[in-house]
């Protein structure tokens, strides 16, 4: 059973960088042909795919967030991370990590194989 768990600060000040970590158990993030995704859901809105890191280490980003997003990984800890710079109140959301066998840039619940429980991040001074 694959499990994903998000961690990181729940409150970030405007203009700062949001940093979250997803810890994976039950599978390796280097498993061939697999993708590890970050998805968010702002209050009252739908799911938004932010980006992914492939088992190869290649990264893919939403064109809407590409200039502010960095996804990286630590294979020794079986973790991958999200950094979102220059945050504003519009970045307040529940942030999820999720896995998939294909690169999927339109986030729907059933498009991904496994999900973390999600973590609330609020951007406020």
Short mmCIF file of N, CA and C in Angstrom, two decimals:
data_model
loop_
_atom_site.label_atom_id
_atom_site.label_comp_id
_atom_site.label_asym_id
_atom_site.label_seq_id
_atom_site.Cartn_x
_atom_site.Cartn_y
_atom_site.Cartn_z
N UNK A 1 0.84 -1.19 0.00
CA UNK A 1 0.00 0.00 0.00
C UNK A 1 0.88 1.24 0.00
N UNK A 2 0.68 2.09 -1.01
CA UNK A 2 1.45 3.32 -1.10
C UNK A 2 0.77 4.38 -0.23
N UNK A 3 1.57 5.06 0.54
CA UNK A 3 1.05 6.15 1.36
C UNK A 3 1.87 7.41 1.13
N UNK A 4 1.19 8.53 1.08
CA UNK A 4 1.85 9.82 0.92
C UNK A 4 1.41 10.73 2.07
N UNK A 5 2.35 11.52 2.56
CA UNK A 5 2.05 12.40 3.68
C UNK A 5 2.71 13.75 3.46
N UNK A 6 1.88 14.80 3.41
CA UNK A 6 2.41 16.15 3.26
C UNK A 6 2.83 16.71 4.62
N UNK A 7 3.83 17.56 4.61
CA UNK A 7 4.23 18.25 5.83
C UNK A 7 4.80 19.61 5.46
N UNK A 8 4.67 20.54 6.41
CA UNK A 8 5.18 21.88 6.20
C UNK A 8 4.37 22.89 6.99
N UNK A 9 4.80 24.14 6.98
CA UNK A 9 4.11 25.17 7.75
C UNK A 9 2.71 25.43 7.24
N UNK A 10 1.80 25.68 8.16
CA UNK A 10 0.42 25.96 7.78
C UNK A 10 0.15 27.44 7.53
N UNK A 11 1.11 28.28 7.88
CA UNK A 11 0.95 29.73 7.71
C UNK A 11 2.21 30.30 7.09
N UNK A 12 2.01 31.04 6.01
CA UNK A 12 3.12 31.67 5.30
C UNK A 12 2.77 33.14 5.08
N UNK A 13 3.74 34.01 5.23
CA UNK A 13 3.50 35.45 5.02
C UNK A 13 3.58 35.79 3.53
N UNK A 14 2.82 36.77 3.12
CA UNK A 14 2.90 37.22 1.72
C UNK A 14 4.33 37.59 1.33
N UNK A 15 4.68 37.27 0.11
CA UNK A 15 5.99 37.49 -0.52
C UNK A 15 7.02 36.43 -0.13
N UNK A 16 6.71 35.59 0.85
CA UNK A 16 7.66 34.55 1.24
C UNK A 16 7.50 33.32 0.34
N UNK A 17 8.35 32.32 0.59
CA UNK A 17 8.31 31.07 -0.16
C UNK A 17 7.65 29.97 0.65
N UNK A 18 6.67 29.35 0.05
CA UNK A 18 5.96 28.21 0.65
C UNK A 18 6.77 26.95 0.35
N UNK A 19 7.04 26.16 1.37
CA UNK A 19 7.79 24.92 1.18
C UNK A 19 7.05 23.76 1.82
N UNK A 20 6.79 22.73 1.04
CA UNK A 20 6.11 21.54 1.54
C UNK A 20 6.89 20.30 1.13
N UNK A 21 6.80 19.28 1.95
CA UNK A 21 7.45 18.00 1.67
C UNK A 21 6.41 16.90 1.64
N UNK A 22 6.57 15.98 0.71
CA UNK A 22 5.73 14.79 0.65
C UNK A 22 6.61 13.57 0.91
N UNK A 23 6.29 12.84 1.95
CA UNK A 23 7.02 11.62 2.29
C UNK A 23 6.24 10.43 1.79
N UNK A 24 6.92 9.57 1.03
CA UNK A 24 6.27 8.42 0.40
C UNK A 24 6.72 7.14 1.08
N UNK A 25 5.77 6.27 1.34
CA UNK A 25 6.08 4.93 1.85
C UNK A 25 5.33 3.91 1.02
N UNK A 26 5.88 2.72 0.95
CA UNK A 26 5.25 1.64 0.20
C UNK A 26 5.68 1.57 -1.26
N UNK A 27 6.46 2.54 -1.71
CA UNK A 27 6.98 2.52 -3.07
C UNK A 27 8.15 3.49 -3.12
N UNK A 28 9.00 3.32 -4.11
CA UNK A 28 10.13 4.23 -4.27
C UNK A 28 9.78 5.31 -5.27
N UNK A 29 10.19 6.54 -5.00
CA UNK A 29 9.92 7.62 -5.94
C UNK A 29 10.77 7.51 -7.19
N UNK A 30 11.66 6.52 -7.23
CA UNK A 30 12.45 6.28 -8.45
C UNK A 30 11.88 5.11 -9.25
N UNK A 31 10.73 4.59 -8.85
CA UNK A 31 10.09 3.51 -9.61
C UNK A 31 9.86 3.98 -11.04
N UNK A 32 10.24 3.15 -12.00
CA UNK A 32 10.18 3.54 -13.41
C UNK A 32 8.80 4.00 -13.86
N UNK A 33 8.81 5.06 -14.66
CA UNK A 33 7.62 5.52 -15.35
C UNK A 33 6.50 5.89 -14.38
N UNK A 34 6.88 6.60 -13.34
CA UNK A 34 5.88 7.04 -12.39
C UNK A 34 6.08 8.52 -12.13
N UNK A 35 5.00 9.19 -11.76
CA UNK A 35 5.04 10.63 -11.56
C UNK A 35 4.55 10.97 -10.17
N UNK A 36 5.17 11.97 -9.59
CA UNK A 36 4.83 12.41 -8.23
C UNK A 36 4.43 13.88 -8.32
N UNK A 37 3.19 14.13 -7.97
CA UNK A 37 2.53 15.40 -8.29
C UNK A 37 2.23 16.25 -7.06
N UNK A 38 2.14 17.54 -7.33
CA UNK A 38 1.58 18.49 -6.36
C UNK A 38 0.32 19.10 -6.95
N UNK A 39 -0.73 19.10 -6.15
CA UNK A 39 -2.05 19.59 -6.56
C UNK A 39 -2.58 20.43 -5.41
N UNK A 40 -3.34 21.46 -5.74
CA UNK A 40 -3.90 22.27 -4.67
C UNK A 40 -5.37 22.57 -4.95
N UNK A 41 -6.08 22.95 -3.89
CA UNK A 41 -7.48 23.33 -4.02
C UNK A 41 -7.74 24.56 -3.17
N UNK A 42 -7.84 25.72 -3.81
CA UNK A 42 -8.19 26.95 -3.06
C UNK A 42 -9.61 26.85 -2.54
N UNK A 43 -9.93 27.62 -1.52
CA UNK A 43 -11.29 27.56 -0.96
C UNK A 43 -12.34 27.90 -2.01
N UNK A 44 -13.34 27.06 -2.13
CA UNK A 44 -14.45 27.30 -3.05
C UNK A 44 -14.12 27.06 -4.51
N UNK A 45 -12.93 26.50 -4.80
CA UNK A 45 -12.52 26.28 -6.18
C UNK A 45 -12.17 24.81 -6.41
N UNK A 46 -11.90 24.48 -7.66
CA UNK A 46 -11.57 23.11 -8.01
C UNK A 46 -10.11 22.78 -7.80
N UNK A 47 -9.76 21.54 -8.11
CA UNK A 47 -8.38 21.09 -8.00
C UNK A 47 -7.52 21.72 -9.09
N UNK A 48 -6.30 22.08 -8.74
CA UNK A 48 -5.36 22.67 -9.69
C UNK A 48 -4.05 21.89 -9.64
N UNK A 49 -3.67 21.32 -10.77
CA UNK A 49 -2.37 20.65 -10.86
C UNK A 49 -1.28 21.69 -10.92
N UNK A 50 -0.25 21.52 -10.08
CA UNK A 50 0.83 22.49 -10.01
C UNK A 50 2.07 22.01 -10.74
N UNK A 51 2.35 20.73 -10.65
CA UNK A 51 3.53 20.20 -11.29
C UNK A 51 3.83 18.80 -10.81
N UNK A 52 4.88 18.22 -11.38
CA UNK A 52 5.24 16.85 -11.04
C UNK A 52 6.73 16.63 -11.25
N UNK A 53 7.22 15.61 -10.55
CA UNK A 53 8.57 15.14 -10.79
C UNK A 53 8.47 13.67 -11.16
N UNK A 54 9.12 13.30 -12.23
CA UNK A 54 9.07 11.93 -12.71
C UNK A 54 10.08 11.06 -11.97
N UNK A 55 9.92 9.75 -12.14
CA UNK A 55 10.87 8.82 -11.52
C UNK A 55 12.29 9.07 -12.02
N UNK A 56 12.41 9.60 -13.21
CA UNK A 56 13.72 9.91 -13.79
C UNK A 56 14.35 11.15 -13.17
N UNK A 57 13.52 11.96 -12.50
CA UNK A 57 13.98 13.23 -11.94
C UNK A 57 13.58 14.43 -12.78
N UNK A 58 13.02 14.19 -13.96
CA UNK A 58 12.55 15.29 -14.79
C UNK A 58 11.35 15.97 -14.12
N UNK A 59 11.27 17.27 -14.31
CA UNK A 59 10.20 18.04 -13.69
C UNK A 59 9.29 18.66 -14.74
N UNK A 60 8.04 18.83 -14.36
CA UNK A 60 7.02 19.38 -15.24
C UNK A 60 6.17 20.34 -14.42
N UNK A 61 5.85 21.50 -15.00
CA UNK A 61 5.15 22.51 -14.25
C UNK A 61 3.95 23.05 -15.02
N UNK A 62 2.94 23.45 -14.24
CA UNK A 62 1.83 24.19 -14.84
C UNK A 62 2.36 25.49 -15.42
N UNK A 63 1.97 25.82 -16.64
CA UNK A 63 2.44 27.09 -17.23
C UNK A 63 1.99 28.31 -16.42
N UNK A 64 0.92 28.16 -15.66
CA UNK A 64 0.41 29.28 -14.89
C UNK A 64 1.24 29.54 -13.64
N UNK A 65 1.99 28.53 -13.19
CA UNK A 65 2.75 28.65 -11.96
C UNK A 65 4.25 28.44 -12.17
N UNK A 66 4.64 28.16 -13.39
CA UNK A 66 6.01 27.73 -13.67
C UNK A 66 7.06 28.71 -13.15
N UNK A 67 6.79 29.99 -13.27
CA UNK A 67 7.79 30.99 -12.89
C UNK A 67 8.03 31.02 -11.38
N UNK A 68 7.11 30.46 -10.59
CA UNK A 68 7.23 30.53 -9.13
C UNK A 68 7.42 29.17 -8.47
N UNK A 69 7.42 28.09 -9.26
CA UNK A 69 7.37 26.74 -8.69
C UNK A 69 8.66 25.97 -8.93
N UNK A 70 9.10 25.28 -7.89
CA UNK A 70 10.22 24.35 -8.00
C UNK A 70 9.85 23.06 -7.28
N UNK A 71 9.98 21.95 -7.99
CA UNK A 71 9.77 20.64 -7.39
C UNK A 71 11.09 19.88 -7.43
N UNK A 72 11.47 19.32 -6.30
CA UNK A 72 12.72 18.58 -6.21
C UNK A 72 12.50 17.32 -5.38
N UNK A 73 13.55 16.53 -5.22
CA UNK A 73 13.38 15.29 -4.47
C UNK A 73 14.64 14.95 -3.70
N UNK A 74 14.45 14.13 -2.68
CA UNK A 74 15.55 13.56 -1.92
C UNK A 74 15.32 12.05 -1.95
N UNK A 75 16.03 11.37 -2.82
CA UNK A 75 15.80 9.93 -2.98
C UNK A 75 16.23 9.14 -1.75
N UNK A 76 17.17 9.66 -0.99
CA UNK A 76 17.62 8.94 0.21
C UNK A 76 16.54 8.91 1.29
N UNK A 77 15.65 9.91 1.23
CA UNK A 77 14.55 9.97 2.21
C UNK A 77 13.21 9.57 1.58
N UNK A 78 13.23 9.28 0.29
CA UNK A 78 12.00 8.97 -0.45
C UNK A 78 10.97 10.09 -0.29
N UNK A 79 11.44 11.30 -0.50
CA UNK A 79 10.60 12.49 -0.37
C UNK A 79 10.72 13.35 -1.62
N UNK A 80 9.65 14.10 -1.90
CA UNK A 80 9.76 15.15 -2.90
C UNK A 80 9.14 16.42 -2.32
N UNK A 81 9.61 17.55 -2.81
CA UNK A 81 9.26 18.81 -2.19
C UNK A 81 8.70 19.80 -3.19
N UNK A 82 7.93 20.73 -2.67
CA UNK A 82 7.36 21.83 -3.45
C UNK A 82 7.84 23.13 -2.85
N UNK A 83 8.31 24.02 -3.69
CA UNK A 83 8.59 25.39 -3.27
C UNK A 83 7.82 26.33 -4.19
N UNK A 84 7.05 27.23 -3.60
CA UNK A 84 6.28 28.22 -4.35
C UNK A 84 6.69 29.59 -3.84
N UNK A 85 7.30 30.38 -4.68
CA UNK A 85 7.85 31.66 -4.24
C UNK A 85 6.85 32.80 -4.39
N UNK A 86 7.16 33.89 -3.75
CA UNK A 86 6.39 35.14 -3.87
C UNK A 86 4.89 34.89 -3.68
N UNK A 87 4.53 34.23 -2.60
CA UNK A 87 3.13 33.86 -2.40
C UNK A 87 2.28 35.08 -2.08
N UNK A 88 1.01 34.96 -2.45
CA UNK A 88 0.00 35.95 -2.11
C UNK A 88 -1.17 35.23 -1.47
N UNK A 89 -2.17 35.99 -1.07
CA UNK A 89 -3.34 35.37 -0.45
C UNK A 89 -4.05 34.42 -1.42
N UNK A 90 -3.84 34.62 -2.72
CA UNK A 90 -4.43 33.74 -3.73
C UNK A 90 -3.85 32.33 -3.67
N UNK A 91 -2.72 32.17 -3.01
CA UNK A 91 -2.11 30.85 -2.87
C UNK A 91 -2.61 30.09 -1.65
N UNK A 92 -3.51 30.67 -0.89
CA UNK A 92 -4.13 29.95 0.21
C UNK A 92 -4.94 28.78 -0.34
N UNK A 93 -4.66 27.58 0.16
CA UNK A 93 -5.30 26.38 -0.40
C UNK A 93 -4.96 25.18 0.46
N UNK A 94 -5.66 24.09 0.19
CA UNK A 94 -5.23 22.78 0.67
C UNK A 94 -4.30 22.21 -0.39
N UNK A 95 -3.11 21.82 0.03
CA UNK A 95 -2.11 21.29 -0.88
C UNK A 95 -2.01 19.78 -0.71
N UNK A 96 -2.02 19.08 -1.85
CA UNK A 96 -1.95 17.63 -1.85
C UNK A 96 -0.75 17.15 -2.66
N UNK A 97 -0.19 16.03 -2.25
CA UNK A 97 0.71 15.30 -3.12
C UNK A 97 -0.01 14.03 -3.57
N UNK A 98 0.30 13.61 -4.77
CA UNK A 98 -0.39 12.46 -5.34
C UNK A 98 0.51 11.78 -6.36
N UNK A 99 0.24 10.51 -6.62
CA UNK A 99 1.05 9.74 -7.56
C UNK A 99 0.22 9.33 -8.77
N UNK A 100 0.90 9.12 -9.89
CA UNK A 100 0.20 8.72 -11.11
C UNK A 100 1.15 7.97 -12.03
N UNK A 101 0.56 7.12 -12.89
CA UNK A 101 1.36 6.37 -13.85
C UNK A 101 1.57 7.15 -15.14
N UNK A 102 0.83 8.24 -15.29
CA UNK A 102 0.98 9.08 -16.46
C UNK A 102 1.11 10.53 -16.01
N UNK A 103 1.64 11.35 -16.89
CA UNK A 103 1.70 12.77 -16.59
C UNK A 103 0.34 13.37 -16.88
N UNK A 104 -0.33 13.82 -15.83
CA UNK A 104 -1.70 14.31 -15.95
C UNK A 104 -1.72 15.74 -15.44
N UNK A 105 -2.06 16.67 -16.31
CA UNK A 105 -2.03 18.08 -15.93
C UNK A 105 -3.40 18.65 -15.64
N UNK A 106 -4.43 17.83 -15.79
CA UNK A 106 -5.78 18.26 -15.42
C UNK A 106 -6.18 17.43 -14.22
N UNK A 107 -6.27 18.08 -13.09
CA UNK A 107 -6.45 17.35 -11.84
C UNK A 107 -7.91 16.99 -11.58
N UNK A 108 -8.17 15.70 -11.57
CA UNK A 108 -9.45 15.19 -11.10
C UNK A 108 -9.14 14.11 -10.07
N UNK A 109 -10.09 13.87 -9.20
CA UNK A 109 -9.83 12.96 -8.09
C UNK A 109 -9.41 11.59 -8.56
N UNK A 110 -10.07 11.08 -9.61
CA UNK A 110 -9.80 9.71 -10.03
C UNK A 110 -8.63 9.59 -11.00
N UNK A 111 -7.97 10.70 -11.30
CA UNK A 111 -6.86 10.65 -12.25
C UNK A 111 -5.57 10.16 -11.62
N UNK A 112 -5.51 10.18 -10.31
CA UNK A 112 -4.29 9.84 -9.60
C UNK A 112 -4.49 8.58 -8.78
N UNK A 113 -3.40 7.83 -8.62
CA UNK A 113 -3.50 6.53 -7.97
C UNK A 113 -3.59 6.65 -6.45
N UNK A 114 -2.74 7.45 -5.90
CA UNK A 114 -2.71 7.61 -4.44
C UNK A 114 -2.58 9.09 -4.10
N UNK A 115 -3.22 9.46 -3.00
CA UNK A 115 -3.22 10.85 -2.54
C UNK A 115 -2.75 10.93 -1.09
N UNK A 116 -2.11 12.04 -0.75
CA UNK A 116 -1.91 12.36 0.64
C UNK A 116 -3.21 12.92 1.20
N UNK A 117 -3.25 13.13 2.49
CA UNK A 117 -4.48 13.62 3.13
C UNK A 117 -4.68 15.11 2.90
N UNK A 118 -3.63 15.79 2.47
CA UNK A 118 -3.73 17.23 2.23
C UNK A 118 -3.32 18.04 3.45
N UNK A 119 -2.78 19.21 3.19
CA UNK A 119 -2.39 20.10 4.27
C UNK A 119 -2.84 21.52 3.94
N UNK A 120 -3.46 22.17 4.90
CA UNK A 120 -3.94 23.54 4.70
C UNK A 120 -2.77 24.51 4.81
N UNK A 121 -2.63 25.36 3.83
CA UNK A 121 -1.65 26.44 3.88
C UNK A 121 -2.38 27.76 3.71
N UNK A 122 -2.21 28.63 4.65
CA UNK A 122 -2.83 29.95 4.63
C UNK A 122 -1.75 31.01 4.46
N UNK A 123 -1.97 31.90 3.50
CA UNK A 123 -1.05 33.01 3.29
C UNK A 123 -1.67 34.25 3.92
N UNK A 124 -1.02 34.74 4.95
CA UNK A 124 -1.55 35.89 5.69
C UNK A 124 -0.43 36.56 6.46
N UNK A 125 -0.54 37.86 6.60
CA UNK A 125 0.43 38.59 7.40
C UNK A 125 0.01 38.61 8.86
#
